[in-house]
PDB file of N, CA and C in Angstrom:
ATOM      1  N   UNK W   1      -9.518 -19.909  -7.184  1.00 95.00           N
ATOM      2  CA  UNK W   1      -8.102 -20.276  -7.626  1.00 95.00           C
ATOM      3  C   UNK W   1      -7.254 -19.633  -6.754  1.00 95.00           C
ATOM      4  N   UNK W   2      -6.023 -20.311  -6.741  1.00 95.00           N
ATOM      5  CA  UNK W   2      -4.766 -19.867  -5.890  1.00 95.00           C
ATOM      6  C   UNK W   2      -3.895 -19.244  -6.930  1.00 95.00           C
ATOM      7  N   UNK W   3      -3.369 -18.019  -6.606  1.00 95.00           N
ATOM      8  CA  UNK W   3      -2.433 -17.452  -7.301  1.00 95.00           C
ATOM      9  C   UNK W   3      -1.103 -18.147  -7.406  1.00 95.00           C
ATOM     10  N   UNK W   4      -0.452 -18.353  -8.467  1.00 95.00           N
ATOM     11  CA  UNK W   4       0.713 -19.025  -8.686  1.00 95.00           C
ATOM     12  C   UNK W   4       1.989 -18.226  -8.180  1.00 95.00           C
ATOM     13  N   UNK W   5       2.930 -18.754  -7.372  1.00 91.00           N
ATOM     14  CA  UNK W   5       3.981 -17.972  -6.654  1.00 91.00           C
ATOM     15  C   UNK W   5       4.989 -17.460  -7.740  1.00 91.00           C
ATOM     16  N   UNK W   6       5.260 -18.353  -8.734  1.00 83.00           N
ATOM     17  CA  UNK W   6       6.176 -17.879  -9.838  1.00 83.00           C
ATOM     18  C   UNK W   6       7.404 -17.406  -9.260  1.00 83.00           C
ATOM     19  N   UNK W   7       8.184 -18.216  -8.493  1.00 80.00           N
ATOM     20  CA  UNK W   7       9.453 -17.859  -7.776  1.00 80.00           C
ATOM     21  C   UNK W   7      10.485 -17.305  -8.838  1.00 80.00           C
ATOM     22  N   UNK W   8      10.425 -17.892 -10.107  1.00 78.00           N
ATOM     23  CA  UNK W   8      11.391 -17.477 -11.004  1.00 78.00           C
ATOM     24  C   UNK W   8      11.087 -16.145 -11.843  1.00 78.00           C
ATOM     25  N   UNK W   9       9.790 -15.739 -11.734  1.00 79.00           N
ATOM     26  CA  UNK W   9       9.387 -14.460 -12.118  1.00 79.00           C
ATOM     27  C   UNK W   9       9.020 -14.329 -13.694  1.00 79.00           C
ATOM     28  N   UNK W  10       9.041 -15.519 -14.376  1.00 81.00           N
ATOM     29  CA  UNK W  10       8.911 -15.521 -15.808  1.00 81.00           C
ATOM     30  C   UNK W  10       7.910 -16.585 -16.274  1.00 81.00           C
ATOM     31  N   UNK W  11       7.006 -17.026 -15.357  1.00 90.00           N
ATOM     32  CA  UNK W  11       6.064 -18.106 -15.773  1.00 90.00           C
ATOM     33  C   UNK W  11       4.968 -17.718 -16.565  1.00 90.00           C
ATOM     34  N   UNK W  12       4.327 -18.428 -17.387  1.00 92.00           N
ATOM     35  CA  UNK W  12       3.212 -18.157 -18.206  1.00 92.00           C
ATOM     36  C   UNK W  12       1.948 -18.364 -17.275  1.00 92.00           C
ATOM     37  N   UNK W  13       2.074 -19.188 -16.128  1.00 95.00           N
ATOM     38  CA  UNK W  13       0.910 -19.515 -15.220  1.00 95.00           C
ATOM     39  C   UNK W  13       0.667 -18.467 -14.324  1.00 95.00           C
ATOM     40  N   UNK W  14      -0.605 -18.216 -14.293  1.00 95.00           N
ATOM     41  CA  UNK W  14      -0.938 -17.010 -13.225  1.00 95.00           C
ATOM     42  C   UNK W  14      -1.721 -17.549 -11.922  1.00 95.00           C
ATOM     43  N   UNK W  15      -2.488 -18.661 -12.148  1.00 96.00           N
ATOM     44  CA  UNK W  15      -3.323 -19.124 -11.066  1.00 96.00           C
ATOM     45  C   UNK W  15      -3.665 -20.751 -11.333  1.00 96.00           C
ATOM     46  N   UNK W  16      -3.940 -21.482 -10.242  1.00 98.00           N
ATOM     47  CA  UNK W  16      -4.310 -22.901 -10.387  1.00 98.00           C
ATOM     48  C   UNK W  16      -5.284 -23.399  -9.283  1.00 98.00           C
ATOM     49  N   UNK W  17      -5.790 -24.405  -9.531  1.00 98.00           N
ATOM     50  CA  UNK W  17      -6.805 -24.959  -8.560  1.00 98.00           C
ATOM     51  C   UNK W  17      -6.526 -26.555  -8.606  1.00 98.00           C
ATOM     52  N   UNK W  18      -6.374 -26.969  -7.490  1.00 98.00           N
ATOM     53  CA  UNK W  18      -6.096 -28.491  -7.255  1.00 98.00           C
ATOM     54  C   UNK W  18      -7.315 -29.154  -6.813  1.00 98.00           C
ATOM     55  N   UNK W  19      -7.684 -30.328  -7.538  1.00 98.00           N
ATOM     56  CA  UNK W  19      -8.661 -31.289  -7.104  1.00 98.00           C
ATOM     57  C   UNK W  19      -8.046 -32.583  -6.844  1.00 98.00           C
ATOM     58  N   UNK W  20      -8.854 -33.513  -6.481  1.00 98.00           N
ATOM     59  CA  UNK W  20      -8.429 -34.781  -6.220  1.00 98.00           C
ATOM     60  C   UNK W  20      -7.800 -35.631  -7.401  1.00 98.00           C
ATOM     61  N   UNK W  21      -8.296 -35.292  -8.588  1.00 98.00           N
ATOM     62  CA  UNK W  21      -7.810 -36.121  -9.663  1.00 98.00           C
ATOM     63  C   UNK W  21      -7.645 -35.174 -10.869  1.00 98.00           C
ATOM     64  N   UNK W  22      -7.423 -33.799 -10.661  1.00 98.00           N
ATOM     65  CA  UNK W  22      -7.293 -32.875 -11.675  1.00 98.00           C
ATOM     66  C   UNK W  22      -6.527 -31.573 -11.080  1.00 98.00           C
ATOM     67  N   UNK W  23      -6.101 -30.778 -12.029  1.00 98.00           N
ATOM     68  CA  UNK W  23      -5.698 -29.345 -11.626  1.00 98.00           C
ATOM     69  C   UNK W  23      -5.990 -28.589 -12.947  1.00 98.00           C
ATOM     70  N   UNK W  24      -6.617 -27.362 -12.393  1.00 98.00           N
ATOM     71  CA  UNK W  24      -7.070 -26.414 -13.363  1.00 98.00           C
ATOM     72  C   UNK W  24      -6.034 -25.208 -13.290  1.00 98.00           C
ATOM     73  N   UNK W  25      -5.693 -24.970 -14.533  1.00 98.00           N
ATOM     74  CA  UNK W  25      -4.564 -23.900 -14.741  1.00 98.00           C
ATOM     75  C   UNK W  25      -5.048 -22.672 -15.614  1.00 98.00           C
ATOM     76  N   UNK W  26      -4.742 -21.501 -15.103  1.00 97.00           N
ATOM     77  CA  UNK W  26      -5.058 -20.259 -15.752  1.00 97.00           C
ATOM     78  C   UNK W  26      -3.649 -19.630 -16.053  1.00 97.00           C
ATOM     79  N   UNK W  27      -3.498 -19.413 -17.512  1.00 96.00           N
ATOM     80  CA  UNK W  27      -2.266 -18.822 -17.918  1.00 96.00           C
ATOM     81  C   UNK W  27      -2.458 -17.096 -17.932  1.00 96.00           C
ATOM     82  N   UNK W  28      -1.353 -16.631 -17.700  1.00 93.00           N
ATOM     83  CA  UNK W  28      -1.289 -15.100 -17.821  1.00 93.00           C
ATOM     84  C   UNK W  28      -1.785 -14.559 -19.163  1.00 93.00           C
ATOM     85  N   UNK W  29      -2.456 -13.433 -19.054  1.00 91.00           N
ATOM     86  CA  UNK W  29      -2.935 -12.794 -20.279  1.00 91.00           C
ATOM     87  C   UNK W  29      -4.199 -13.430 -20.942  1.00 91.00           C
ATOM     88  N   UNK W  30      -4.822 -14.492 -20.199  1.00 92.00           N
ATOM     89  CA  UNK W  30      -5.966 -15.146 -20.735  1.00 92.00           C
ATOM     90  C   UNK W  30      -6.951 -15.285 -19.567  1.00 92.00           C
ATOM     91  N   UNK W  31      -8.205 -15.267 -19.965  1.00 93.00           N
ATOM     92  CA  UNK W  31      -9.305 -15.578 -19.001  1.00 93.00           C
ATOM     93  C   UNK W  31      -9.672 -17.023 -19.016  1.00 93.00           C
ATOM     94  N   UNK W  32      -9.179 -17.725 -20.059  1.00 96.00           N
ATOM     95  CA  UNK W  32      -9.561 -19.144 -20.151  1.00 96.00           C
ATOM     96  C   UNK W  32      -8.753 -20.056 -19.177  1.00 96.00           C
ATOM     97  N   UNK W  33      -9.507 -20.989 -18.613  1.00 97.00           N
ATOM     98  CA  UNK W  33      -8.892 -22.078 -17.759  1.00 97.00           C
ATOM     99  C   UNK W  33      -8.579 -23.407 -18.417  1.00 97.00           C
ATOM    100  N   UNK W  34      -7.788 -24.269 -18.275  1.00 98.00           N
ATOM    101  CA  UNK W  34      -7.423 -25.475 -18.778  1.00 98.00           C
ATOM    102  C   UNK W  34      -7.354 -26.508 -17.685  1.00 98.00           C
ATOM    103  N   UNK W  35      -8.105 -27.545 -17.869  1.00 98.00           N
ATOM    104  CA  UNK W  35      -8.313 -28.636 -16.910  1.00 98.00           C
ATOM    105  C   UNK W  35      -7.430 -29.966 -17.328  1.00 98.00           C
ATOM    106  N   UNK W  36      -6.551 -30.207 -16.422  1.00 98.00           N
ATOM    107  CA  UNK W  36      -5.579 -31.371 -16.741  1.00 98.00           C
ATOM    108  C   UNK W  36      -6.080 -32.525 -15.810  1.00 98.00           C
ATOM    109  N   UNK W  37      -6.662 -33.649 -16.287  1.00 98.00           N
ATOM    110  CA  UNK W  37      -7.330 -34.613 -15.430  1.00 98.00           C
ATOM    111  C   UNK W  37      -6.410 -35.946 -15.567  1.00 98.00           C
ATOM    112  N   UNK W  38      -6.751 -36.788 -14.617  1.00 98.00           N
ATOM    113  CA  UNK W  38      -6.073 -38.188 -14.802  1.00 98.00           C
ATOM    114  C   UNK W  38      -6.615 -38.810 -15.965  1.00 98.00           C
ATOM    115  N   UNK W  39      -7.859 -38.511 -16.355  1.00 98.00           N
ATOM    116  CA  UNK W  39      -8.481 -39.287 -17.518  1.00 98.00           C
ATOM    117  C   UNK W  39      -7.726 -38.862 -18.796  1.00 98.00           C
ATOM    118  N   UNK W  40      -7.296 -37.653 -19.048  1.00 98.00           N
ATOM    119  CA  UNK W  40      -6.652 -37.276 -20.231  1.00 98.00           C
ATOM    120  C   UNK W  40      -5.207 -37.191 -20.089  1.00 98.00           C
ATOM    121  N   UNK W  41      -4.642 -36.525 -19.092  1.00 98.00           N
ATOM    122  CA  UNK W  41      -3.304 -36.276 -18.879  1.00 98.00           C
ATOM    123  C   UNK W  41      -2.594 -37.325 -18.152  1.00 98.00           C
ATOM    124  N   UNK W  42      -3.309 -38.178 -17.428  1.00 98.00           N
ATOM    125  CA  UNK W  42      -2.637 -39.265 -16.778  1.00 98.00           C
ATOM    126  C   UNK W  42      -2.338 -38.739 -15.234  1.00 98.00           C
ATOM    127  N   UNK W  43      -2.353 -39.665 -14.470  1.00 98.00           N
ATOM    128  CA  UNK W  43      -2.082 -39.632 -13.031  1.00 98.00           C
ATOM    129  C   UNK W  43      -0.773 -38.965 -12.732  1.00 98.00           C
ATOM    130  N   UNK W  44       0.414 -39.536 -13.420  1.00 98.00           N
ATOM    131  CA  UNK W  44       1.707 -39.011 -13.074  1.00 98.00           C
ATOM    132  C   UNK W  44       1.837 -37.610 -13.515  1.00 98.00           C
ATOM    133  N   UNK W  45       1.470 -37.232 -14.643  1.00 98.00           N
ATOM    134  CA  UNK W  45       1.478 -35.808 -15.077  1.00 98.00           C
ATOM    135  C   UNK W  45       0.760 -34.906 -14.193  1.00 98.00           C
ATOM    136  N   UNK W  46      -0.404 -35.246 -13.793  1.00 98.00           N
ATOM    137  CA  UNK W  46      -1.241 -34.455 -12.918  1.00 98.00           C
ATOM    138  C   UNK W  46      -0.628 -34.304 -11.486  1.00 98.00           C
ATOM    139  N   UNK W  47      -0.123 -35.367 -11.004  1.00 98.00           N
ATOM    140  CA  UNK W  47       0.473 -35.291  -9.671  1.00 98.00           C
ATOM    141  C   UNK W  47       1.763 -34.451  -9.549  1.00 98.00           C
ATOM    142  N   UNK W  48       2.574 -34.541 -10.827  1.00 98.00           N
ATOM    143  CA  UNK W  48       3.650 -33.645 -10.807  1.00 98.00           C
ATOM    144  C   UNK W  48       3.332 -32.233 -11.028  1.00 98.00           C
ATOM    145  N   UNK W  49       2.383 -31.884 -11.823  1.00 98.00           N
ATOM    146  CA  UNK W  49       1.892 -30.573 -11.945  1.00 98.00           C
ATOM    147  C   UNK W  49       1.326 -30.050 -10.510  1.00 98.00           C
ATOM    148  N   UNK W  50       0.723 -30.782  -9.871  1.00 98.00           N
ATOM    149  CA  UNK W  50       0.204 -30.305  -8.471  1.00 98.00           C
ATOM    150  C   UNK W  50       1.486 -30.009  -7.607  1.00 98.00           C
ATOM    151  N   UNK W  51       2.411 -31.015  -7.548  1.00 98.00           N
ATOM    152  CA  UNK W  51       3.619 -30.703  -6.929  1.00 98.00           C
ATOM    153  C   UNK W  51       4.346 -29.284  -7.190  1.00 98.00           C
ATOM    154  N   UNK W  52       4.561 -29.189  -8.566  1.00 97.00           N
ATOM    155  CA  UNK W  52       5.174 -27.940  -9.102  1.00 97.00           C
ATOM    156  C   UNK W  52       4.364 -26.665  -8.888  1.00 97.00           C
ATOM    157  N   UNK W  53       3.134 -26.735  -8.953  1.00 97.00           N
ATOM    158  CA  UNK W  53       2.177 -25.630  -8.690  1.00 97.00           C
ATOM    159  C   UNK W  53       2.419 -25.097  -7.226  1.00 97.00           C
ATOM    160  N   UNK W  54       2.521 -26.111  -6.237  1.00 96.00           N
ATOM    161  CA  UNK W  54       2.473 -25.814  -4.843  1.00 96.00           C
ATOM    162  C   UNK W  54       3.872 -25.103  -4.631  1.00 96.00           C
ATOM    163  N   UNK W  55       5.002 -25.748  -5.176  1.00 95.00           N
ATOM    164  CA  UNK W  55       6.363 -25.281  -5.144  1.00 95.00           C
ATOM    165  C   UNK W  55       6.617 -23.991  -5.506  1.00 95.00           C
ATOM    166  N   UNK W  56       5.861 -23.553  -6.593  1.00 93.00           N
ATOM    167  CA  UNK W  56       5.968 -22.143  -7.249  1.00 93.00           C
ATOM    168  C   UNK W  56       7.088 -22.094  -8.219  1.00 93.00           C
ATOM    169  N   UNK W  57       7.547 -23.364  -8.649  1.00 93.00           N
ATOM    170  CA  UNK W  57       8.719 -23.141  -9.676  1.00 93.00           C
ATOM    171  C   UNK W  57       8.582 -24.386 -10.669  1.00 93.00           C
ATOM    172  N   UNK W  58       8.800 -24.086 -12.073  1.00 94.00           N
ATOM    173  CA  UNK W  58       8.891 -25.099 -12.916  1.00 94.00           C
ATOM    174  C   UNK W  58       7.477 -25.632 -13.562  1.00 94.00           C
ATOM    175  N   UNK W  59       6.461 -25.012 -13.095  1.00 95.00           N
ATOM    176  CA  UNK W  59       5.245 -25.383 -13.528  1.00 95.00           C
ATOM    177  C   UNK W  59       4.940 -25.363 -14.985  1.00 95.00           C
ATOM    178  N   UNK W  60       5.042 -24.089 -15.440  1.00 95.00           N
ATOM    179  CA  UNK W  60       4.875 -23.654 -16.974  1.00 95.00           C
ATOM    180  C   UNK W  60       5.616 -24.515 -17.801  1.00 95.00           C
ATOM    181  N   UNK W  61       6.991 -24.649 -17.366  1.00 95.00           N
ATOM    182  CA  UNK W  61       7.922 -25.448 -18.285  1.00 95.00           C
ATOM    183  C   UNK W  61       7.609 -26.814 -18.243  1.00 95.00           C
ATOM    184  N   UNK W  62       7.065 -27.515 -17.203  1.00 97.00           N
ATOM    185  CA  UNK W  62       6.607 -28.787 -17.196  1.00 97.00           C
ATOM    186  C   UNK W  62       5.366 -29.112 -18.219  1.00 97.00           C
ATOM    187  N   UNK W  63       4.567 -28.026 -18.222  1.00 97.00           N
ATOM    188  CA  UNK W  63       3.353 -28.278 -18.806  1.00 97.00           C
ATOM    189  C   UNK W  63       3.707 -28.081 -20.270  1.00 97.00           C
ATOM    190  N   UNK W  64       4.512 -27.123 -20.631  1.00 96.00           N
ATOM    191  CA  UNK W  64       4.918 -27.046 -22.157  1.00 96.00           C
ATOM    192  C   UNK W  64       5.715 -28.238 -22.689  1.00 96.00           C
ATOM    193  N   UNK W  65       6.423 -28.816 -21.873  1.00 97.00           N
ATOM    194  CA  UNK W  65       7.361 -29.925 -22.286  1.00 97.00           C
ATOM    195  C   UNK W  65       6.556 -31.275 -22.225  1.00 97.00           C
ATOM    196  N   UNK W  66       5.730 -31.581 -21.214  1.00 97.00           N
ATOM    197  CA  UNK W  66       4.994 -32.794 -21.324  1.00 97.00           C
ATOM    198  C   UNK W  66       3.519 -33.061 -21.315  1.00 97.00           C
ATOM    199  N   UNK W  67       2.799 -31.783 -21.044  1.00 97.00           N
ATOM    200  CA  UNK W  67       1.364 -31.872 -21.162  1.00 97.00           C
ATOM    201  C   UNK W  67       0.640 -30.859 -21.791  1.00 97.00           C
ATOM    202  N   UNK W  68       1.288 -30.170 -22.741  1.00 95.00           N
ATOM    203  CA  UNK W  68       0.676 -28.966 -23.351  1.00 95.00           C
ATOM    204  C   UNK W  68      -0.761 -29.187 -23.951  1.00 95.00           C
ATOM    205  N   UNK W  69      -0.840 -30.271 -24.717  1.00 97.00           N
ATOM    206  CA  UNK W  69      -2.170 -30.509 -25.313  1.00 97.00           C
ATOM    207  C   UNK W  69      -3.003 -31.651 -24.650  1.00 97.00           C
ATOM    208  N   UNK W  70      -2.729 -32.094 -23.487  1.00 98.00           N
ATOM    209  CA  UNK W  70      -3.300 -33.120 -22.616  1.00 98.00           C
ATOM    210  C   UNK W  70      -4.559 -32.675 -21.770  1.00 98.00           C
ATOM    211  N   UNK W  71      -4.930 -31.344 -22.044  1.00 98.00           N
ATOM    212  CA  UNK W  71      -6.068 -30.820 -21.268  1.00 98.00           C
ATOM    213  C   UNK W  71      -7.325 -31.420 -21.763  1.00 98.00           C
ATOM    214  N   UNK W  72      -8.278 -31.423 -20.903  1.00 97.00           N
ATOM    215  CA  UNK W  72      -9.699 -31.878 -21.237  1.00 97.00           C
ATOM    216  C   UNK W  72     -10.406 -31.115 -22.165  1.00 97.00           C
TER     217      UNK W  72
END
């Protein structure tokens, strides 16, 4: 997994792994990972999460607002 840059300094996301049709997210303070896939979260959400993860900003906020319970 790749460590999340967290440019804002207050994210709940600690790491992520990007696949072709999914993103795996690890949240701070937990060893559990959550997979968000095209199948469950939808392509648009997954692609936006990939973009935010790479940019290091807004990732956790996006998940909480749009995809919180859409993990596999």
